[in-house]
Coordinates of C-alpha atoms and ligand atoms in Angstrom, one line a residue:
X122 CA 195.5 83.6 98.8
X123 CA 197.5 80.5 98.8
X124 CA 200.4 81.4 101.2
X125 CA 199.0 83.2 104.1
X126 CA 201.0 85.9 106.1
X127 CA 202.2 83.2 108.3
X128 CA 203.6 81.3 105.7
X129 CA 205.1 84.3 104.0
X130 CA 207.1 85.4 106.8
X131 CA 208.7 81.8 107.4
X132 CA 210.0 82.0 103.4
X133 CA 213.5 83.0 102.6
X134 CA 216.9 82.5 100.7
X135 CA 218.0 79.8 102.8
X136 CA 214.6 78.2 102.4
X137 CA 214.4 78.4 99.1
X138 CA 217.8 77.1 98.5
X139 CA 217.5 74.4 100.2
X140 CA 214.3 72.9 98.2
X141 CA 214.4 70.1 95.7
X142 CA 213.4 71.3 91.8
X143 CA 210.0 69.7 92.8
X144 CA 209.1 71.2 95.8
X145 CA 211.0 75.0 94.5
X146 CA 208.3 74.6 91.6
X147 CA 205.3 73.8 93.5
X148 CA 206.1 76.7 95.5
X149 CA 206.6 79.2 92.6
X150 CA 203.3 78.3 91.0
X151 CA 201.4 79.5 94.7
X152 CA 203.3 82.5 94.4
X153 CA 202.7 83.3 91.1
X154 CA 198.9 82.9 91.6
X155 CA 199.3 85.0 94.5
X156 CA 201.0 87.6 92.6
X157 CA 199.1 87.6 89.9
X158 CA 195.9 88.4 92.4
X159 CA 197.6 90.6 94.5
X160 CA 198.4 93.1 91.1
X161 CA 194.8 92.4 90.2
X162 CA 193.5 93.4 93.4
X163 CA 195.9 96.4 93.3
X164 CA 194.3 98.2 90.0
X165 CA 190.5 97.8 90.6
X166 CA 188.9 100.7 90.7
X167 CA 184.8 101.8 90.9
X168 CA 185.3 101.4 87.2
X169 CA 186.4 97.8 86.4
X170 CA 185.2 96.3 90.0
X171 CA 182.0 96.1 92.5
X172 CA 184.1 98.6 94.2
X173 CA 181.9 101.7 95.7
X174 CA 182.6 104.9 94.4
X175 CA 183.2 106.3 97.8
X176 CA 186.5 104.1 97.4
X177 CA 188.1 106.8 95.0
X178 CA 190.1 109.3 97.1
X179 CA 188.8 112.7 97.3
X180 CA 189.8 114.7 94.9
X181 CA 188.6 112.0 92.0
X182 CA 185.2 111.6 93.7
X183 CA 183.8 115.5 92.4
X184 CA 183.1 113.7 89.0
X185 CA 180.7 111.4 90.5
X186 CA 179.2 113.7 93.0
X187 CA 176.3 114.3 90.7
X188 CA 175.3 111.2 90.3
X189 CA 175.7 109.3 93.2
X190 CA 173.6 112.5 95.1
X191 CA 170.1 112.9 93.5
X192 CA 168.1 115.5 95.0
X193 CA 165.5 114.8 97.7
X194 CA 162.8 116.0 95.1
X195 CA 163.2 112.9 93.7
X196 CA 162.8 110.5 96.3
X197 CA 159.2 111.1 97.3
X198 CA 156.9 111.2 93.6
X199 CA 153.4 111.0 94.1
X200 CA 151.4 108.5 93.0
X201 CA 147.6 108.3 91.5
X202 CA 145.4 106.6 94.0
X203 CA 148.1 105.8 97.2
X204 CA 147.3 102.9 98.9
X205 CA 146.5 103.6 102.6
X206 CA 150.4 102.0 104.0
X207 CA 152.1 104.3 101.7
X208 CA 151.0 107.5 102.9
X209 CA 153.8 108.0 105.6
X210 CA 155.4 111.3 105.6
X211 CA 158.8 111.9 106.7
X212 CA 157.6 115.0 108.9
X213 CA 154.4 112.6 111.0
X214 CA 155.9 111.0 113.9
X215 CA 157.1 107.3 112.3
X216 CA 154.2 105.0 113.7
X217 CA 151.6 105.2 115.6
X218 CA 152.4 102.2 117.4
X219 CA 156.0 103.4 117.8
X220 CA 156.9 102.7 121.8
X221 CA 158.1 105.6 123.6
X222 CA 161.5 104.3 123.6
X223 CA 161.7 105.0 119.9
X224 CA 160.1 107.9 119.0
X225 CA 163.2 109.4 121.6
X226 CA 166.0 109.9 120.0
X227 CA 167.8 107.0 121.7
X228 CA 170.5 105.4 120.1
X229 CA 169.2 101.2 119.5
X230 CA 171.4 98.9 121.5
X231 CA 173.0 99.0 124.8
X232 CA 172.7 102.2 126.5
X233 CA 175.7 104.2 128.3
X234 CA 175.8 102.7 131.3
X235 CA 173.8 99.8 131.4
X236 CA 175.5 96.4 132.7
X237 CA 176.3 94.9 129.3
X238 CA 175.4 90.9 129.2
X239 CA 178.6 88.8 128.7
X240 CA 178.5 85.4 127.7
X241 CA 177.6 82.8 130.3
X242 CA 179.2 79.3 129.4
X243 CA 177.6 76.9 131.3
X244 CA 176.8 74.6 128.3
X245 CA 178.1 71.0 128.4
X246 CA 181.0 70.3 125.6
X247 CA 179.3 68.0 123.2
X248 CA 182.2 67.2 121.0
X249 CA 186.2 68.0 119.9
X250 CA 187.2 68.8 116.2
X251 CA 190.9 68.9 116.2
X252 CA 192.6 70.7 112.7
X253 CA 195.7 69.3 111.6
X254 CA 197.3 70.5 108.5
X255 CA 197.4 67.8 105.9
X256 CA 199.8 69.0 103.4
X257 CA 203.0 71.3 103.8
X258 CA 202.1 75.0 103.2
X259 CA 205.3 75.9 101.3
X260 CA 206.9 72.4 99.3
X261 CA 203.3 70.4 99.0
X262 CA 204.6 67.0 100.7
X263 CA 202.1 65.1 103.2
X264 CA 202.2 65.8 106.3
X265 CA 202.2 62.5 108.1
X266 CA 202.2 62.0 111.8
X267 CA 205.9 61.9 112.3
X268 CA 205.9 65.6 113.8
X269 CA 204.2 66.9 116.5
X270 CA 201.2 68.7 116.4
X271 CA 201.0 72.0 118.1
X272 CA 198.0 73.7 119.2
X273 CA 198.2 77.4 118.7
X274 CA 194.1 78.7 119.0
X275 CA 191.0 77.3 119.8
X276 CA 186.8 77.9 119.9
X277 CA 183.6 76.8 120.9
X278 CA 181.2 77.0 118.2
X279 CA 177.2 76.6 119.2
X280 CA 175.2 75.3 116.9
X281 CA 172.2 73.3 116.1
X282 CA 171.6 69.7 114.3
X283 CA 168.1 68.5 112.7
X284 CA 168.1 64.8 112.7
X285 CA 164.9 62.6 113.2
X286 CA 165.0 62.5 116.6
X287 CA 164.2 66.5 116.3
X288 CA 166.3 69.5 117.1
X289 CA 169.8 68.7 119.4
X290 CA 171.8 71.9 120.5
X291 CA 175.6 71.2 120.2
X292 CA 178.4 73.1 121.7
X293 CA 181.7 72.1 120.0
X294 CA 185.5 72.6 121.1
X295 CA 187.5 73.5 117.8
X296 CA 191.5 73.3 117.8
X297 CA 194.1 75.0 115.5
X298 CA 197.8 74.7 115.8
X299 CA 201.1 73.7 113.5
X300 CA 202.8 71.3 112.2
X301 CA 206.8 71.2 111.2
X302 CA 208.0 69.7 107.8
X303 CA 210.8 67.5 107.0
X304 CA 211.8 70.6 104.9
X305 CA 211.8 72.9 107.7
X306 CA 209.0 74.9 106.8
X307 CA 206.1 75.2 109.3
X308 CA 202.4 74.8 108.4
X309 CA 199.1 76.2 110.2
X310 CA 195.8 76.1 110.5
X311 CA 193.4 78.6 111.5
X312 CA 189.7 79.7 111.5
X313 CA 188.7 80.4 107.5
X314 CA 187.2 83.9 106.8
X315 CA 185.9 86.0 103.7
X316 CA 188.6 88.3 102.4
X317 CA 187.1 91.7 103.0
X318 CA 184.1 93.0 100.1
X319 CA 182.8 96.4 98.8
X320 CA 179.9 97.7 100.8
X321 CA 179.9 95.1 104.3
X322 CA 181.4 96.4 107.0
X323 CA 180.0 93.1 108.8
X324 CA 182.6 90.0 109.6
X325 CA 182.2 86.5 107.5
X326 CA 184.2 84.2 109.3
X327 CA 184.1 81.1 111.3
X328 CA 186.0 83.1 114.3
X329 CA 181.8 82.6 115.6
X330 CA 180.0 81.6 118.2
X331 CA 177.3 80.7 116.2
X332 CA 177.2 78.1 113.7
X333 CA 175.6 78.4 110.3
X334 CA 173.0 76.1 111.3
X335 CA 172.0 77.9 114.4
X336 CA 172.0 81.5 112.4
X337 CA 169.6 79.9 109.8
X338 CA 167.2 79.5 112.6
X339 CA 168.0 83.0 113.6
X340 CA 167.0 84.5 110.0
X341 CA 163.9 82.3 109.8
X342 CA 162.7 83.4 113.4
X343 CA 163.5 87.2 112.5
X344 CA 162.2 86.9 108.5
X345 CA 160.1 84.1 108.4
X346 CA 158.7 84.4 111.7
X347 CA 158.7 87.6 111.8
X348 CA 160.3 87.9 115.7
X349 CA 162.5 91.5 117.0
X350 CA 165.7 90.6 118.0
X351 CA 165.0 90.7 121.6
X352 CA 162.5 87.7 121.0
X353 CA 164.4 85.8 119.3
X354 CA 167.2 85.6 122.4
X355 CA 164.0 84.9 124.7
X356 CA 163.1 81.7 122.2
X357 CA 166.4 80.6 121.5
X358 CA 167.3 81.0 125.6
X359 CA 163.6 79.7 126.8
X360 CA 163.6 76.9 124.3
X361 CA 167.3 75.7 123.5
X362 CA 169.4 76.9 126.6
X363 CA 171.4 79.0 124.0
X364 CA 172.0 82.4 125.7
X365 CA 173.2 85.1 122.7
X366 CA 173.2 88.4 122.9
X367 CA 170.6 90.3 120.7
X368 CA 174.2 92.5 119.3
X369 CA 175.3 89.0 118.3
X370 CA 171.6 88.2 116.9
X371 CA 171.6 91.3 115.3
X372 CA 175.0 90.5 114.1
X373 CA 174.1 87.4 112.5
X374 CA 171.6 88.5 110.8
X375 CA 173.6 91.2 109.0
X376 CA 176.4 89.0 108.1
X377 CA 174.0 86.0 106.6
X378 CA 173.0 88.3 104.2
X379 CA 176.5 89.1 103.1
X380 CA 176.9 85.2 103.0
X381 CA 173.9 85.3 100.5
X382 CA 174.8 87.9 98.2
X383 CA 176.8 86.3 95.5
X384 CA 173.9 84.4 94.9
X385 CA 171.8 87.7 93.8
X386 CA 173.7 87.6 90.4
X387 CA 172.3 84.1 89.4
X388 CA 168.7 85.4 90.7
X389 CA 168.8 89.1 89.1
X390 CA 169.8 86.3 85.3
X391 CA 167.3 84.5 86.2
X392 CA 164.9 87.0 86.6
X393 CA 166.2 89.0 83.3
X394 CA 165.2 85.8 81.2
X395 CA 162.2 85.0 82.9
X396 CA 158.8 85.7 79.9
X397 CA 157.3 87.1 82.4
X398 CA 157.3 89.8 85.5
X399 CA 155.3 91.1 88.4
X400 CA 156.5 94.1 89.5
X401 CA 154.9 96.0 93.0
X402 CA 156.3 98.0 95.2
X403 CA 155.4 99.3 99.0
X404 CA 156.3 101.6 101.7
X405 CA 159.6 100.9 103.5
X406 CA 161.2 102.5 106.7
X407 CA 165.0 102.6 107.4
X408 CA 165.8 104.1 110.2
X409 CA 162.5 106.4 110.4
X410 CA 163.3 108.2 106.7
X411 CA 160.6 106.6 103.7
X412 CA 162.1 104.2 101.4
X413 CA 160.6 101.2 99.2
X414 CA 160.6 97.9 98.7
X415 CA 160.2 96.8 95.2
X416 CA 159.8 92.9 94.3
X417 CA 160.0 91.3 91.3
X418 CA 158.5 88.0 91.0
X419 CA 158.7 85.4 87.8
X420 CA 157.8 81.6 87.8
X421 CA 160.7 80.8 89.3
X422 CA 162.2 83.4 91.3
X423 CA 161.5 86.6 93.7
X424 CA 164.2 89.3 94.1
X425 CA 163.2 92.1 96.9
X426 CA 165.0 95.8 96.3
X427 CA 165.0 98.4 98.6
X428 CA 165.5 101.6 97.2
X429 CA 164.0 105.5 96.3
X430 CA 160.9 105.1 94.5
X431 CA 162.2 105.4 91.1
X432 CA 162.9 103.7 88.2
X433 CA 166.5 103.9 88.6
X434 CA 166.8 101.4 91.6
X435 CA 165.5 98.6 88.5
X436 CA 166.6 99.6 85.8
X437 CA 169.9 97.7 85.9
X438 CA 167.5 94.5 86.3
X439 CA 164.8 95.7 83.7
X440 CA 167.4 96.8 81.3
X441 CA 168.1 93.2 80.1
X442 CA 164.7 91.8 80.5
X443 CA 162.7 91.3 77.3
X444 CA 159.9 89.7 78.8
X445 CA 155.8 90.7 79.9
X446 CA 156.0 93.0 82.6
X447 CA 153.0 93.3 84.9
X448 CA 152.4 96.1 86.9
X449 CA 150.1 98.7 88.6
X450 CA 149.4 101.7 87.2
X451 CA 152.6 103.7 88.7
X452 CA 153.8 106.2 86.2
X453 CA 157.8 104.8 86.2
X454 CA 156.6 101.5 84.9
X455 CA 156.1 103.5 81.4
X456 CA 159.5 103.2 80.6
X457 CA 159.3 100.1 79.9
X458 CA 156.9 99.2 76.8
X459 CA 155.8 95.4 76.8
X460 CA 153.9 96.2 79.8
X461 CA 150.5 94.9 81.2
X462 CA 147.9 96.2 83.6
X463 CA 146.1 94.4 86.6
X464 CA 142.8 94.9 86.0
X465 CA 141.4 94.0 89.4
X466 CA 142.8 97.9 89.8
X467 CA 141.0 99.2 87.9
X468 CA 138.0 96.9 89.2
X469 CA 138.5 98.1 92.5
X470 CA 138.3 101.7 91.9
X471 CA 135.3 101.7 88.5
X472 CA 133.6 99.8 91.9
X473 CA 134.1 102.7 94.4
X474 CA 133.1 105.4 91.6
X475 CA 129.6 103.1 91.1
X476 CA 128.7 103.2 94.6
X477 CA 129.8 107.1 94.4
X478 CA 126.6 109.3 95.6
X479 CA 128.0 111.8 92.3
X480 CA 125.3 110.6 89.6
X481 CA 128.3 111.3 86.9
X482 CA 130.7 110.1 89.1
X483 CA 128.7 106.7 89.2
X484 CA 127.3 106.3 85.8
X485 CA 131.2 106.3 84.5
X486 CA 132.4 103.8 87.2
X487 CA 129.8 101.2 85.8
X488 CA 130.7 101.8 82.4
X489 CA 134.3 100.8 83.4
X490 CA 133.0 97.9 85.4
X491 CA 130.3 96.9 82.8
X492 CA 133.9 96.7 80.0
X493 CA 136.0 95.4 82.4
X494 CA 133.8 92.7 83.1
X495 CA 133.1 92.0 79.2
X496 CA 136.7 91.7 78.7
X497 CA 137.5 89.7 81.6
X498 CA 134.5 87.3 80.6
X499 CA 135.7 87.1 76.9
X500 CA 139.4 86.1 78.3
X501 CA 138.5 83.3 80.0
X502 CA 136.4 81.9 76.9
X503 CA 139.8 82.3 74.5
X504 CA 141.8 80.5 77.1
X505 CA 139.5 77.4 76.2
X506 CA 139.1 78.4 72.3
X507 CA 142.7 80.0 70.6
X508 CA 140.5 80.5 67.5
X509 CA 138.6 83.6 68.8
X510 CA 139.8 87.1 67.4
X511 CA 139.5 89.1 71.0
X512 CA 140.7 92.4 69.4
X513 CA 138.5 92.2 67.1
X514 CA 135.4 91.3 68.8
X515 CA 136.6 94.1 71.7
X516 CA 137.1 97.1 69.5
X517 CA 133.7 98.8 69.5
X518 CA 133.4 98.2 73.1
X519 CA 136.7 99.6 73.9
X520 CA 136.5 102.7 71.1
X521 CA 133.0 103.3 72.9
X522 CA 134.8 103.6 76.5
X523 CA 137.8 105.6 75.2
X524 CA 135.5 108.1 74.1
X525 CA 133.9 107.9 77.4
X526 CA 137.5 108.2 79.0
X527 CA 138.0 111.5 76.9
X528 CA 135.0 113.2 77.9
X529 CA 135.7 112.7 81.7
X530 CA 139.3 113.5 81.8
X531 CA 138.6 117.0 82.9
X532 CA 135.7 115.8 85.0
X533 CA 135.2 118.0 88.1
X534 CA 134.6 115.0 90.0
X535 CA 138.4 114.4 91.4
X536 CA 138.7 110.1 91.5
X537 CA 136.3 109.9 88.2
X538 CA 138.6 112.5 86.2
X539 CA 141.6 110.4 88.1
X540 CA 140.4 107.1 86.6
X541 CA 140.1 108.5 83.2
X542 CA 143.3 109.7 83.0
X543 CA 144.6 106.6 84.1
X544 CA 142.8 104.4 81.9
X545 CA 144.2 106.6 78.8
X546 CA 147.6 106.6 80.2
X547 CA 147.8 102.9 80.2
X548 CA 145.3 102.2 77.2
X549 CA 147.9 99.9 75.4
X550 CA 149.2 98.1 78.5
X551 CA 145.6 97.6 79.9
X552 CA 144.5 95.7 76.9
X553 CA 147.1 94.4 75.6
X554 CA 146.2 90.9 77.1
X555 CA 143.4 90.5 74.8
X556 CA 146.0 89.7 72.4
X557 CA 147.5 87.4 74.4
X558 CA 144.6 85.8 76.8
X559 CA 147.0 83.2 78.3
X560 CA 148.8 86.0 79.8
X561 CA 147.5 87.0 83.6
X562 CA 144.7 90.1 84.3
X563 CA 145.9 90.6 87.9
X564 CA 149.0 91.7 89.7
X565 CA 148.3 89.7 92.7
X566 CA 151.4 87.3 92.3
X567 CA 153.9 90.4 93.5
X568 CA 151.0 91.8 95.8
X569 CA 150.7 88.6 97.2
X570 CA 154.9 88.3 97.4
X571 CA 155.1 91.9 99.1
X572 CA 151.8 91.1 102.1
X573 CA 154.4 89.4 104.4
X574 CA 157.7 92.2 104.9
X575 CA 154.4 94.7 104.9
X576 CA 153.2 92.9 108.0
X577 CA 157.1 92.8 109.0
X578 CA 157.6 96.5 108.9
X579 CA 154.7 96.8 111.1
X580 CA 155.8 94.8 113.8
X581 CA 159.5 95.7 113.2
X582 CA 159.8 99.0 112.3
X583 CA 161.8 98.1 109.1
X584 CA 165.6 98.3 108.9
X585 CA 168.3 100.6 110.5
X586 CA 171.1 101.1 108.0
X587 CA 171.8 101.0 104.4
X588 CA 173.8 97.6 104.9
X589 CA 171.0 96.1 107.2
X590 CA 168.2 96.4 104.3
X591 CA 170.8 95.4 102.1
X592 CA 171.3 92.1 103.7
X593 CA 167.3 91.9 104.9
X594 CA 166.3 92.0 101.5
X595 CA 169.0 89.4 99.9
X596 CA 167.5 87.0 103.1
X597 CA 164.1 88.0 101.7
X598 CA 164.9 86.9 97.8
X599 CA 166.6 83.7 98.6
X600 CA 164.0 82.7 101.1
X601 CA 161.0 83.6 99.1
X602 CA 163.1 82.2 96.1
X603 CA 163.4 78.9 97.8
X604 CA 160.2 78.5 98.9
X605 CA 159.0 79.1 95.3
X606 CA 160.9 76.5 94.3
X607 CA 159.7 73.8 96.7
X608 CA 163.3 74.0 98.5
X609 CA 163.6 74.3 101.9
X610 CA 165.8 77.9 103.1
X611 CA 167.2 76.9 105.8
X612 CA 169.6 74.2 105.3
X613 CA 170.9 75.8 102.0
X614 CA 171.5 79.6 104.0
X615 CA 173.6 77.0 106.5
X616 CA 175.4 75.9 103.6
X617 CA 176.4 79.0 102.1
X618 CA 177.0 80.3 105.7
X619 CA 179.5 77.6 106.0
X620 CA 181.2 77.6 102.9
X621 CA 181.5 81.7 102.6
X622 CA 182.7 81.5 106.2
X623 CA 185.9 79.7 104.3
X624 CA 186.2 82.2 101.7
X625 CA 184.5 80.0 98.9
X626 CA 182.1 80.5 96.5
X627 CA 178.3 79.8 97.5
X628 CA 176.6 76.9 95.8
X629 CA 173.8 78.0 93.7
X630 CA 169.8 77.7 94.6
X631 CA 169.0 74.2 93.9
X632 CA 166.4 74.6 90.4
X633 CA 162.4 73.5 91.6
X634 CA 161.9 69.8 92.7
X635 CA 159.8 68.3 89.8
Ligands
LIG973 ZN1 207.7 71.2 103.3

């Protein structure tokens, strides 16, 4: 908006009247942009918008209840061979580790009760910003120094500076106020702030305590490092003197990510026209009920989704991606057809069949591995030579161990007629590198991307609320996004922090340093 409320309210007749041709038209053109956003803003709806469906009133929502509700049945789908982190249940208690305090059914944050923990401002003032306005709101003329300068509000903003000399803590005194014009019309300024978004119930506005630099250090102690809120008020107290509560911690945390989200468009793009994909996924907890975290992972860039385990919570990504995809064997990755297969999978269990005390059981796990090996073996030589023919040269090997696969998919051994299946289920992706030998044979580029939040979870419990692993995982993708790129996070969250603060657009993720 170009006129605010205050400036709205101060316009009239007289006013008007009273302006020069000039001044009436720079004034009409605001208002028409204004207008023209205001109408806009008026008919959006879940159709034409990023507007949730739940913003439709009532009686229109029945349409939509169908879809936006999928049964639980779908939320849990087994999966061949689970690996040992995804076997929570829902009905176990959450975590072994789990404090007392927790597996209670305590509400998190301050109890009822409890002596709440105000802020203590004993911090020297390090420095004054004083902001005048520099134009008039309503006819456009300078504002020179002629008039007096009223201040109306004012806040101290804590915040943190890297400079050579290391890390220096500063606690700044921020003034707003108003100015008169010649032409009568009064001009303000005030704290910026995000117009409200679909979806974040969570404040993005420089009405804070805490500068953007200081909340980047509080998403990479919490993401990066890994640190529960409660430790990250004992490092920033212990270590800087900056006394925050762990609701404001918390706080920051949530609305960073909402400061980060505009950028997900330009990584989901990126990702869509990326050649190729690792895809994996893992066990998630928000607030105690199972959900997952998928990554997707090209040269370039990593994007983290929480979501059901389905193919649903990708498919808007996967649907305009034409790329390799590489996977593990989990059944929803058959929808999509130019797929490929880690094959240290399939190494790891042909290698637990082997050393299987079943004699059947272990004679097909070292066929697998004896192929497997061949294969891998023959890769490497095409990477060097692009003359060979690896198809070719494969094809009686790999007709011999289909026909092997047949035979044993009704094996009464349970993992050997398990491996089987799974091999002829994924015949096509599994081999498909043979074609192309310069693609990869492993998935461990995703596996590798997911090890850290897994260790997070563990220590952290996971997230809350729908919003909190909303903006957890849009920290996670720009972070891990950056760091692919050779960029440093922290500086560019503080940048977006600040300019989203002031209702602009973020600046996009600086491309990898050559
Ligand atoms: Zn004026």
């Amino acid at each position: 908006m170009r006129l605010t409320d205050h400036d709205l309210k101060q316009l009239s007749q007289e006013y008007l009247a009273s302006l020069s041709a000039e001044q009436l038209l720079r004034l009409s053109g605001k208002m028409l942009e204004d207008l023209r956003d205001a109408r806009d803003r008026l008919n959006q709806t879940p159709q034409n918008s990023s507007r949730p469906s739940g913003s439709y009133a009532p009686w229109q929502q029945a349409a939509f209840s169908d879809k936006e509700k999928p049964s639980e049945a779908t939320e849990e789908v087994a999966k061949p061979g689970p690996k040992p982190e995804k076997k929570a249940n829902a009905t176990e208690p959450l975590d072994k580790s789990a404090t007392s305090s927790e597996r209670s059914k305590r509400k998190a944050g301050k109890q009822p009760g409890v002596k709440g923990v105000g802020r203590q401002v004993e911090m020297a003032v390090t420095g004054e910003v004083v902001h005048q306005p520099t134009e008039c709101a309503a006819c456009g003329e300078p504002l020179g120094d002629s008039t007096p300068f009223q201040v109306t509000t004012g806040l101290y903003v804590l915040d943190i500076e890297r400079s050579q000399q290391g890390l220096q803590v500063t606690h700044v005194k921020h003034l707003y106020g108003q100015r008169p014009c010649p032409c009568g019309h009064v001009s303000q300024t005030k704290p910026g702030s995000c117009p409200d978004e679909p979806g974040w119930t969570v404040a993005l506005t420089e009405w804070h305590l805490v500068g953007p630099m200081l909340a980047a250090l509080i998403i990479c102690l919490s993401l990066r490092m890994r640190l529960s809120r409660p430790r990250i008020r004992e490092f920033l107290q212990d270590w800087l003197g900056v006394v925050l509560s762990v609701g404001c911690i918390h706080q920051c945390l949530t609305e960073g990510g909402r400061a980060v989200a505009p950028v997900e468009d330009e990584l989901v793009a990126d990702v869509q026209q990326s050649e190729l994909l690792h895809a994996d996924e893992t066990g998630w907890k928000e607030s105690g009920r199972t959900v997952w975290l998928w990554v997707l992972r090209s040269a370039t860039t990593t994007l983290y989704i929480i979501g059901r385990r389905s193919w649903d919570v990708i498919a808007n990504v996967m649907e305009h991606f034409g790329g390799w995809l590489m996977s593990d064997g989990y059944g929803q990755y058959r929808h999509y057809g130019k797929r490929l297969r880690c094959l240290a999978h399939i190494i790891r269990k042909a290698r637990g069949l082997a050393e299987s005390c079943h004699p059947a059981a272990a004679e097909f796990g070292q066929n697998v591995l004896q192929t497997v090996a061949q294969v891998i073996e023959g890769i490497y030589l095409a990477r060097g030579d692009p003359t060979m023919d690896l198809p070719e040269k494969f094809a009686p090997e790999l007709a011999q161990l289909q026909t092997t696969c047949e035979q044993h998919r009704d094996h009464p051994h349970q993992k050997t007629r398990q491996l089987a299946r799974e091999l002829l289920n994924d015949w096509t992706a599994l081999w498909q590198v043979l074609a192309y030998p310069n693609l990869p044979i492993t998935n461990n580029v995703a596996e590798q991307a997911l090890r850290h939040w897994v260790i997070a979870r563990k220590i952290n419990h996971g997230t809350r609320t729908a919003e909190g692993s909303r903006a957890y995982t849009l920290l996670a993708s720009v972070i891990d996004t950056c760091r692919q790129r050779g960029i440093l996070p922290w500086p560019y969250i503080a940048q977006v922090i600040a300019e989203r603060r002031q209702g602009k657009a973020p600046p996009p993720i600086p491309q990898a340093v050559a």
